[in-house]
Short mmCIF file of C-alpha atoms and ligand atoms in Angstrom, two decimals:
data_model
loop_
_atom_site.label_atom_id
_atom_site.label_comp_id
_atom_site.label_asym_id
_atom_site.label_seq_id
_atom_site.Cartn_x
_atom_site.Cartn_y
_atom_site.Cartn_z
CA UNK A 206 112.68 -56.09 -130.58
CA UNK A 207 111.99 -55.71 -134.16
CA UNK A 208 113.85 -53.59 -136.51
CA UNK A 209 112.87 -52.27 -139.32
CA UNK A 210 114.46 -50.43 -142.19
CA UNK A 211 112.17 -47.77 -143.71
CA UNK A 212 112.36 -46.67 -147.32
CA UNK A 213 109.53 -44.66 -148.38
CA UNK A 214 108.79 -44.12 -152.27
CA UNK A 215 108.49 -41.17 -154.07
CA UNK A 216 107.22 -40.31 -156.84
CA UNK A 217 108.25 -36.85 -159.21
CA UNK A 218 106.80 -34.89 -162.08
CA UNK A 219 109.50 -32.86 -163.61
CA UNK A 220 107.24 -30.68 -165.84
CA UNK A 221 108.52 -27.61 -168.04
CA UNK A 222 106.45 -25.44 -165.88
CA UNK A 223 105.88 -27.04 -162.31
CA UNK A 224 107.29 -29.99 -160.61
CA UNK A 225 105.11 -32.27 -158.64
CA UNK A 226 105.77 -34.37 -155.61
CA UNK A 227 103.78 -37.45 -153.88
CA UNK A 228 105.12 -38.98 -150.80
CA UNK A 229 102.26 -40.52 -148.84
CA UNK A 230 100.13 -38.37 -148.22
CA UNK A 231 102.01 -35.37 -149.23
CA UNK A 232 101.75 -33.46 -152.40
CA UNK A 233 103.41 -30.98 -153.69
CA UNK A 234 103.77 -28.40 -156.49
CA UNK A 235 106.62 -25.82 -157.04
CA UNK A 236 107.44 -23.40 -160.49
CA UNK A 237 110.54 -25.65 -161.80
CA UNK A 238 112.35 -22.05 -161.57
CA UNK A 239 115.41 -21.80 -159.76
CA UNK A 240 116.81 -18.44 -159.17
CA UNK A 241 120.42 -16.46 -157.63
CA UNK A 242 119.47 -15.34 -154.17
CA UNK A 243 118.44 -11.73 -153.68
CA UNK A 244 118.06 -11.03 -149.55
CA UNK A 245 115.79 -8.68 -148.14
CA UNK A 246 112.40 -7.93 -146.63
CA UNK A 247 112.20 -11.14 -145.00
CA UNK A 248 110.57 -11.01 -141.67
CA UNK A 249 107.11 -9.61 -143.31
CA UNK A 250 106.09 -11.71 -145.66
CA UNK A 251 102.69 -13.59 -145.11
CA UNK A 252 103.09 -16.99 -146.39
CA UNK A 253 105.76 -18.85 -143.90
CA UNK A 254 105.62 -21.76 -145.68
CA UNK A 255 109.08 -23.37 -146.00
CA UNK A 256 107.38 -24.65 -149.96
CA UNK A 257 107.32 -20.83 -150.90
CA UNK A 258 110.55 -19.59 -149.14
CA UNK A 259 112.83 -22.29 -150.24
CA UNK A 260 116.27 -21.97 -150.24
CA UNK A 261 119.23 -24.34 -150.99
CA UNK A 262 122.92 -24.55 -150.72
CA UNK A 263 124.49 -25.65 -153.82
CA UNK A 264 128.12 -27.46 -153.91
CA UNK A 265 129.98 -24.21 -153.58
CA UNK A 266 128.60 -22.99 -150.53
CA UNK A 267 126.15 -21.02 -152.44
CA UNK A 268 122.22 -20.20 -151.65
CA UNK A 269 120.27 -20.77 -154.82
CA UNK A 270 116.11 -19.96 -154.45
CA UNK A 271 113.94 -22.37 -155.41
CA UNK A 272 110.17 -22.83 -156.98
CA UNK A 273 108.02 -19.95 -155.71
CA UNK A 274 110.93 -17.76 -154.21
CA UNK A 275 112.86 -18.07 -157.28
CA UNK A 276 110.05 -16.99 -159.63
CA UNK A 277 108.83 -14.18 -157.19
CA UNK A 278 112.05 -12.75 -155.91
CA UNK A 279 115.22 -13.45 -157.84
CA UNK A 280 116.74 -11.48 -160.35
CA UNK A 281 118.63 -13.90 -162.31
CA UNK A 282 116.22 -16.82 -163.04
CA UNK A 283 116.60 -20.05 -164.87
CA UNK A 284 113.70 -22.24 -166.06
CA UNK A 285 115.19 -25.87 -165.37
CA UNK A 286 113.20 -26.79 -168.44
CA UNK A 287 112.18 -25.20 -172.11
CA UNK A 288 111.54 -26.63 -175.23
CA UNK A 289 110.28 -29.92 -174.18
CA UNK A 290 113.52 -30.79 -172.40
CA UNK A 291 115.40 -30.13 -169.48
CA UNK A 292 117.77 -28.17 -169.49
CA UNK A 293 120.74 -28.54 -167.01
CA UNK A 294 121.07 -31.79 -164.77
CA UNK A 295 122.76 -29.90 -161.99
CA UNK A 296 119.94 -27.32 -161.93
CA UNK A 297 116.86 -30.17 -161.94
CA UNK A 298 119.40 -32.16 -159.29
CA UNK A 299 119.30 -29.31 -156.61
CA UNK A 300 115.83 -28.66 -157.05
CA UNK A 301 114.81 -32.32 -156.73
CA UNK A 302 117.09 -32.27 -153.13
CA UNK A 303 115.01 -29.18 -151.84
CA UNK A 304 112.15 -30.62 -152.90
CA UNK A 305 112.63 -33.87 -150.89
CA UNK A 306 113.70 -32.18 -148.10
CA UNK A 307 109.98 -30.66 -148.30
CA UNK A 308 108.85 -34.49 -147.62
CA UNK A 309 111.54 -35.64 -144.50
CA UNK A 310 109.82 -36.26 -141.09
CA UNK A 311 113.62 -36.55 -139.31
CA UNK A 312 117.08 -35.59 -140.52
CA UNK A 313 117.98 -38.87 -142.15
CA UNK A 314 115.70 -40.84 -144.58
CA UNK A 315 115.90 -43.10 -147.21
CA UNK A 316 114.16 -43.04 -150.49
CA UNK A 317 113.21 -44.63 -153.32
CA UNK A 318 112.73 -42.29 -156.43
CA UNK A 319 110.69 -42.58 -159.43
CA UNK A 320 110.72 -39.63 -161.73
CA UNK A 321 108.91 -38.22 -165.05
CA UNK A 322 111.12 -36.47 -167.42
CA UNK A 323 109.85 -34.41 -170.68
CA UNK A 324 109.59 -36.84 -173.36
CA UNK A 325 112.64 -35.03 -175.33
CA UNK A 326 114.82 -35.94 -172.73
CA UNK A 327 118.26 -37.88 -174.19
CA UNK A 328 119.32 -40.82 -172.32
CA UNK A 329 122.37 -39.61 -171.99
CA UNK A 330 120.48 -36.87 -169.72
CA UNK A 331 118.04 -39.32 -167.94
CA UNK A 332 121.16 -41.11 -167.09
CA UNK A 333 122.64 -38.63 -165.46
CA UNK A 334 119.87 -37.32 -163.70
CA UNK A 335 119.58 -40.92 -162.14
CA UNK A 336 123.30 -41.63 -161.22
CA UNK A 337 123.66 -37.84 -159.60
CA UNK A 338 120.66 -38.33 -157.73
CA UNK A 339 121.49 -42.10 -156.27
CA UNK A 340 123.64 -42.39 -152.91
CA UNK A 341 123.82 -40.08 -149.92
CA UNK A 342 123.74 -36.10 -150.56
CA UNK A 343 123.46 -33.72 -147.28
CA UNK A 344 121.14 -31.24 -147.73
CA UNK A 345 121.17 -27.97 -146.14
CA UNK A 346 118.00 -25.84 -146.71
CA UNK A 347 116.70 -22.76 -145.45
CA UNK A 348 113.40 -21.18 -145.26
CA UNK A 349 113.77 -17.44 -146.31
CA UNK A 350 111.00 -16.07 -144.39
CA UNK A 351 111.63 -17.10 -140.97
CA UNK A 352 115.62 -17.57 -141.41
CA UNK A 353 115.30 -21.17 -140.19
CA UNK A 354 118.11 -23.85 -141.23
CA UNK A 355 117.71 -27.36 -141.36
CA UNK A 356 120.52 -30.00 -141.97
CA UNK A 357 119.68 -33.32 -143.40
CA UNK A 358 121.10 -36.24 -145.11
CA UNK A 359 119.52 -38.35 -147.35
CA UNK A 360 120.13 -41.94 -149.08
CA UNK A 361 118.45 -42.25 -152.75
CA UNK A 362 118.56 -46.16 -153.01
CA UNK A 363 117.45 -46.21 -156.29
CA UNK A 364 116.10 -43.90 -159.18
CA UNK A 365 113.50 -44.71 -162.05
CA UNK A 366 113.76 -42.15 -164.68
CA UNK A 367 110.88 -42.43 -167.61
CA UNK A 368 109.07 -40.25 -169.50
CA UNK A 369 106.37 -38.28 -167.93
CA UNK A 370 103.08 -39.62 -169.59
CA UNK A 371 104.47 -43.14 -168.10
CA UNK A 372 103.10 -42.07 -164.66
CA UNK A 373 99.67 -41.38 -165.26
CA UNK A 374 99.54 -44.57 -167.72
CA UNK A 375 100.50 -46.57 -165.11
CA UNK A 376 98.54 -44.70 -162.37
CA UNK A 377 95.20 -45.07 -164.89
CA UNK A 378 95.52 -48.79 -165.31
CA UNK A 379 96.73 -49.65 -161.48
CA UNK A 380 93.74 -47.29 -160.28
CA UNK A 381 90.95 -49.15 -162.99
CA UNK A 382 91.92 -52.53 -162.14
CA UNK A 383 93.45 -53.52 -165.02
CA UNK A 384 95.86 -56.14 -164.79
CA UNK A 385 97.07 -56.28 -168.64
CA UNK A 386 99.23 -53.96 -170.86
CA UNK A 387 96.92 -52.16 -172.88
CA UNK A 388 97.85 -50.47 -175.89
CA UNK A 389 97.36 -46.71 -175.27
CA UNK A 390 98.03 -43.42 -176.13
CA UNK A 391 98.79 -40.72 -173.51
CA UNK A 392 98.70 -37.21 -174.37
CA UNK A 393 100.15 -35.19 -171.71
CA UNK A 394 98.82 -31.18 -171.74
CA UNK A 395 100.86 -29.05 -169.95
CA UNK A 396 101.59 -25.15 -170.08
CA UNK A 397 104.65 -24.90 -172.66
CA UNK A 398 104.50 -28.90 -174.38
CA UNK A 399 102.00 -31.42 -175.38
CA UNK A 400 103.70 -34.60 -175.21
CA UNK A 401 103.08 -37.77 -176.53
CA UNK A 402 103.49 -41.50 -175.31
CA UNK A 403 102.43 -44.51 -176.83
CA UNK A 404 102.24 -47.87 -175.64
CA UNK A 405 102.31 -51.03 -177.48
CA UNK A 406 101.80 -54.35 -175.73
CA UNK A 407 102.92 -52.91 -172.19
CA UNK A 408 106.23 -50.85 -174.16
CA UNK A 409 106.96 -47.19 -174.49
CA UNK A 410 107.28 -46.91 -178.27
CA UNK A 411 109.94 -44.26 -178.98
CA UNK A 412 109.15 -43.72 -183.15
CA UNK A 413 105.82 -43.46 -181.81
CA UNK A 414 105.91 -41.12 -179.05
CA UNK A 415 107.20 -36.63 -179.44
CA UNK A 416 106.38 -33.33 -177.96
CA UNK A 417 104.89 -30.65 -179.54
CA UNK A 418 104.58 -26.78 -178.51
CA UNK A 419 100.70 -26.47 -178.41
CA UNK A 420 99.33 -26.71 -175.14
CA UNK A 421 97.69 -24.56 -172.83
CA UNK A 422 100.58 -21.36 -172.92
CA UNK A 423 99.07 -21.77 -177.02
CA UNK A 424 95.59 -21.04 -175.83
CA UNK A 425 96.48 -18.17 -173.47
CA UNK A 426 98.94 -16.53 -176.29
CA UNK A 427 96.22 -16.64 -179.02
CA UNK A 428 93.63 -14.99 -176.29
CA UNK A 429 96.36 -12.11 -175.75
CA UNK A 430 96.89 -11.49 -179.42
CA UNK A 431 93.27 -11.62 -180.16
CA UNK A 432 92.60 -8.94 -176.86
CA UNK A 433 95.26 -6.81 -178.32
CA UNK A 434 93.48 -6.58 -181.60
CA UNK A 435 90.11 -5.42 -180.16
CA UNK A 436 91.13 -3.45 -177.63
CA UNK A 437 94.94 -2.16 -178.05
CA UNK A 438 95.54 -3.37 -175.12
CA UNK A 439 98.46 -5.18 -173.95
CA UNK A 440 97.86 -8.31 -171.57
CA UNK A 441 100.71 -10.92 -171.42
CA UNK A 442 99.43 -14.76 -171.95
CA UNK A 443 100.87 -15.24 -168.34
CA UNK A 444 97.85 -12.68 -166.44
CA UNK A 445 95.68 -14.58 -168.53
CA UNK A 446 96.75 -18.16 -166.96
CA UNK A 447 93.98 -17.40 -163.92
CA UNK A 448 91.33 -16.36 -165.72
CA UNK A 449 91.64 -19.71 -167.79
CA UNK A 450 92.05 -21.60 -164.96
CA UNK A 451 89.27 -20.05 -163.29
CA UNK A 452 86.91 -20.88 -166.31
CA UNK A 453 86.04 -16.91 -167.27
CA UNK A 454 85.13 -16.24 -170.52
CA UNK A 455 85.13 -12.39 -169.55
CA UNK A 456 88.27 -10.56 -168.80
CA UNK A 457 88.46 -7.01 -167.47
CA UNK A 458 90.58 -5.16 -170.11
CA UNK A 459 91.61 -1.06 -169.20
CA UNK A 460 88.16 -0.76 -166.84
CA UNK A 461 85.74 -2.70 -169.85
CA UNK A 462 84.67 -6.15 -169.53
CA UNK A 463 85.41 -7.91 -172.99
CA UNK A 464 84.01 -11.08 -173.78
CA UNK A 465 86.44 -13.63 -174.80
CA UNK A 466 84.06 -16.57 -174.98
CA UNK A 467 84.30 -17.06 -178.65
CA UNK A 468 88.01 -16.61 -178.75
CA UNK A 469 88.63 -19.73 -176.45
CA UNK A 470 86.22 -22.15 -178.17
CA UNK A 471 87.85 -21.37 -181.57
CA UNK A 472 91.39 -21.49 -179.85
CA UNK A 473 90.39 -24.39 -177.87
CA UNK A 474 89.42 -26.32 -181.17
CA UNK A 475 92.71 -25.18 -183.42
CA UNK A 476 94.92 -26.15 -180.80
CA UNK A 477 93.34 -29.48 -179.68
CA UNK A 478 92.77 -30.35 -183.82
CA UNK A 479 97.04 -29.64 -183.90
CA UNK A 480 97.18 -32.32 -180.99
CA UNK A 481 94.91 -34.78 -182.72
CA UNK A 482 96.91 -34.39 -186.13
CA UNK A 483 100.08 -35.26 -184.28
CA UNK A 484 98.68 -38.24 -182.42
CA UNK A 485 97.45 -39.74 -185.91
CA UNK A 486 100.86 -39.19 -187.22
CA UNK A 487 103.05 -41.16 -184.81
CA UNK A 488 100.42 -43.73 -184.60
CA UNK A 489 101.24 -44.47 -188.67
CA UNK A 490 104.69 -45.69 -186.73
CA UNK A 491 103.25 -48.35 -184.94
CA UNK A 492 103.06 -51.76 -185.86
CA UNK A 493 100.29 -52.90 -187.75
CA UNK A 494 98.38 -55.32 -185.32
CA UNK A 495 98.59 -52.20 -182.41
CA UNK A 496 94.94 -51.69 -181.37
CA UNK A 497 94.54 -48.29 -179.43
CA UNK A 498 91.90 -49.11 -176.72
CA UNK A 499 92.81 -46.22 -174.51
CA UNK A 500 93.03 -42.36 -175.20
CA UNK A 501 94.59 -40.84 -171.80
CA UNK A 502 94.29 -37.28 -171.80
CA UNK A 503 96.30 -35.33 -168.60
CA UNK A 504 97.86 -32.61 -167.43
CA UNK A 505 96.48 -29.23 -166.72
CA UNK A 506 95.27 -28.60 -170.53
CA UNK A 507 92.72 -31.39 -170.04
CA UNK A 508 90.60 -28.83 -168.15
CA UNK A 509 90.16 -26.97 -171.18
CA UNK A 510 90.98 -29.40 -174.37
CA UNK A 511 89.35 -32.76 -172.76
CA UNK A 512 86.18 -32.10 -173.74
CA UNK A 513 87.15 -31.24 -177.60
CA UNK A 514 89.11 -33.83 -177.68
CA UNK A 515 87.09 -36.34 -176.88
CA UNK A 516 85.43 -35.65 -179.67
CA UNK A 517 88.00 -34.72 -181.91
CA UNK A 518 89.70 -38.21 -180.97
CA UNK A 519 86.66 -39.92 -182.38
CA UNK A 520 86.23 -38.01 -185.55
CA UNK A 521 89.57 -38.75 -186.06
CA UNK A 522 88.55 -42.24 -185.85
CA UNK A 523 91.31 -42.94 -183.38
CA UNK A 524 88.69 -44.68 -180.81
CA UNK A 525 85.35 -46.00 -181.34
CA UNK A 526 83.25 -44.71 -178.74
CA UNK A 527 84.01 -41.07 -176.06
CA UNK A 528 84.46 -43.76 -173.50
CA UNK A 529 87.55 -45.02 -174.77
CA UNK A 530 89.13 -41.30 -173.90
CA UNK A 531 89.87 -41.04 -170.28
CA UNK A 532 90.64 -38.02 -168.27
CA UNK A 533 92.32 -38.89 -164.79
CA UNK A 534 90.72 -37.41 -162.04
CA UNK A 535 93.48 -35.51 -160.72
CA UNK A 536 94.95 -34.77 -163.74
CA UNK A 537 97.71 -32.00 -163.06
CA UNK A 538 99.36 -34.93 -160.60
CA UNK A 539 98.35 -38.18 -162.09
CA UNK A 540 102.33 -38.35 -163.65
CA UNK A 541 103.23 -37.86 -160.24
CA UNK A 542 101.06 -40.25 -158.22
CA UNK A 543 101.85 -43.10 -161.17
CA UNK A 544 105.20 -42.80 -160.49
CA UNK A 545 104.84 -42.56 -156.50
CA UNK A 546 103.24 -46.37 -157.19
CA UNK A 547 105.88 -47.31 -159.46
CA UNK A 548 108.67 -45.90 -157.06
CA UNK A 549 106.27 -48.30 -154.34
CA UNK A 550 106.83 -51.64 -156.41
CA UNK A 551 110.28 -51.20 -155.84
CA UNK A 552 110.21 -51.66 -152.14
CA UNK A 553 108.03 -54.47 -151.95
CA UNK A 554 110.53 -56.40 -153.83
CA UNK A 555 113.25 -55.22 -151.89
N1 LIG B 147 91.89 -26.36 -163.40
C1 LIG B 147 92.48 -25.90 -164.49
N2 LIG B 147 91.76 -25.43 -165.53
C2 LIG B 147 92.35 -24.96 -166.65
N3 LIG B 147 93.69 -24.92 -166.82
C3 LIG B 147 94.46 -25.37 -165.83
C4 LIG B 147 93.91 -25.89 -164.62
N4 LIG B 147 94.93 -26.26 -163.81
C5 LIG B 147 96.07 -26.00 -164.49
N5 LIG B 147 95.79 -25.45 -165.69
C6 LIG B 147 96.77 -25.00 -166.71
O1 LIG B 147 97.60 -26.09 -167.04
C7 LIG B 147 98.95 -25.67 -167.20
C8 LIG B 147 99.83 -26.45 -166.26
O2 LIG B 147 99.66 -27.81 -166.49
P1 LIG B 147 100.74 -28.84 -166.02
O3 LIG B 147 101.00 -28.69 -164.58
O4 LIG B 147 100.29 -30.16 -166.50
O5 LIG B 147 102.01 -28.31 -166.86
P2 LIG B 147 103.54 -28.74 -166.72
O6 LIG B 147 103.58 -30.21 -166.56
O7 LIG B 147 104.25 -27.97 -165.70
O8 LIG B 147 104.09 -28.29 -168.10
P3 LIG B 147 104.72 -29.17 -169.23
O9 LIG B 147 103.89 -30.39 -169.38
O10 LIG B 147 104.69 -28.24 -170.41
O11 LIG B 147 106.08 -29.55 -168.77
C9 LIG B 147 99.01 -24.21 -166.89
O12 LIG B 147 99.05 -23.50 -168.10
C10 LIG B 147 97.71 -23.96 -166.14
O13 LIG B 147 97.22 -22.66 -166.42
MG1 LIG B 148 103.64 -31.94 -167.52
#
């Protein structure tokens, strides 16, 4: 009878705001919030879902909420990542175990792990993010809604830690067909940071590659300032998140609808002309014969800076033609799903 061992591949997004998952088929995304416990309520909520109700049991014996619970529910909550960098090991650690247990089909599984760090990230950090995540850990989660435990172990064969742009670099080239390194610049959007990546002749070149703190959160902040100004109202940059997301350019502001059209575009274009500026000046560190063929532009700020970009990208002379800027189609998990085929390459070889 034939045997076989099986190792699936995973791949992780570890973003300042929410961490993504790919495992097959399966996709996740959680707040990267963890939080102290804070019982109560339980049995009524709605949503079931062990994603949203997700609770862990640290070293000590302790329940620590994770993702949506945390955010929603706990009193004491920590962000496991701020200024372009994570912040505690031990904190990212526990959520990445709930958040594989999310993935497990039985109570025993093996995996192969590649994840996306912010680009600030010491090695000293990635390092130990990779050796406390490596070996066998048992995992004891519970799902806060329905009260539901489940034991499992897990063996983390290996771990690929790299910054997060890598992902959708890789995922952009393997998904195009491209066989070749090509040198690139990848300009990750997200909700607190705007980092930076760029590749020269297939490496990640450090000089070359930062974070900055314009990105979408930028864009929401400059509406709210700009809303309190006309109206005297107060609306915090987070209730203004949806209605971004959503496209509006009309927000409903104490029972008047005020038009905020104007206030985007000329956010839209400060913002995205800040990211531009910073992606000419860590190109001046690469080597002369570099030739940027590729602008990648993901995360969940290329919904609303792509467009500019594109443009602004070529004015800046940085590519010769809007084609050379690329926008992956999923572009809030492209880090994710690049490093899901990354984490794949490992097992193949195996
Ligand atoms: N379809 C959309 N249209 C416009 N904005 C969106 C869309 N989807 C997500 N966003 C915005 O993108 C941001 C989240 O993007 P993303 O998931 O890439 O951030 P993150 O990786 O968690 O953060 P960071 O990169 O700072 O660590 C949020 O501010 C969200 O409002
Ligand atoms: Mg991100």
């Amino acid at each position: 009878m034939p045997v076989a061992e099986i190792t699936r591949a995973v791949g992780v997004d570890l973003g300042t705001s929410t961490i993504k998952i790919v495992c097959g088929d399966q996709q996740y995304k959680i707040p990267s919030v963890i939080g102290s416990p804070n019982p109560g309520w339980a049995g009524l909520v709605q949503d079931k879902s062990l994603l949203n109700n997700l609770i862990i049991e640290d070293s000590r014996g302790q329940d620590v909420y994770i993702g949506e619970l945390a955010r929603l529910q706990s009193e004491i909550r920590k962000s496991l990542a701020s200024e372009g960098k994570m912040k505690s090991i031990d904190n990212s650690l526990l959520a990445l175990k709930a958040i594989l247990s999310l993935t497990m089909q039985s109570n025993y599984e093996q995996f192969v792990v590649a994840t996306g760090v912010p680009i600030a990230t010491g090695v000293e950090e990635s390092k130990t993010l990779s050796k406390g995540l490596k070996g066998t850990h048992d995992i004891k989660v519970k799902n806060d809604a329905t009260g539901e435990v489940k034991e499992m172990k897990i063996l983390v064969e290996q771990v690929l830690v790299a910054p997060e742009p890598y992902g959708t670099y890789w995922h952009t080239l393997r998904s195009s067909g491209v066989k070749t390194a090509v040198d690139s610049i990848i300009v990750d959007i997200g909700h607190g940071t705007t980092d930076i990546l760029c590749m020269y002749k297939g490496s990640m070149m450090r000089a070359a590659s930062g974070s900055i703190e314009e990105a979408t959160d930028s864009l929401t902040s400059a509406l709210s300032r700009a809303i309190q100004e006309k109206a005297g109202k107060i609306i915090r940059p987070f209730d203004l998140m949806t209605a971004i997301e959503q496209g509006k350019r009309t927000v409903l502001v104490g029972g008047k609808a005020l038009d905020i059209g104007s206030a985007i575009d000329q956010a839209v274009v400060s913002i995205a002309d800040i990211i531009v500026d910073e992606s000419n000046r860590l190109l001046n560190n690469l080597p002369p014969d570099a030739w940027i063929e590729k602008v990648i532009v993901c995360g969940g700020g290329s919904y609303t800076f792509g467009k500019y970009l594109k443009q602004a990208f070529f004015d800046a002379n940085i590519v010769k033609s809007f084609e050379e800027v690329l926008v992956p189609e999923n572009a809030v998990m492209s880090n994710a799903l690049g490093f899901e085929m990354i984490a794949t390459t490992k097992l193949t070889k195996k």
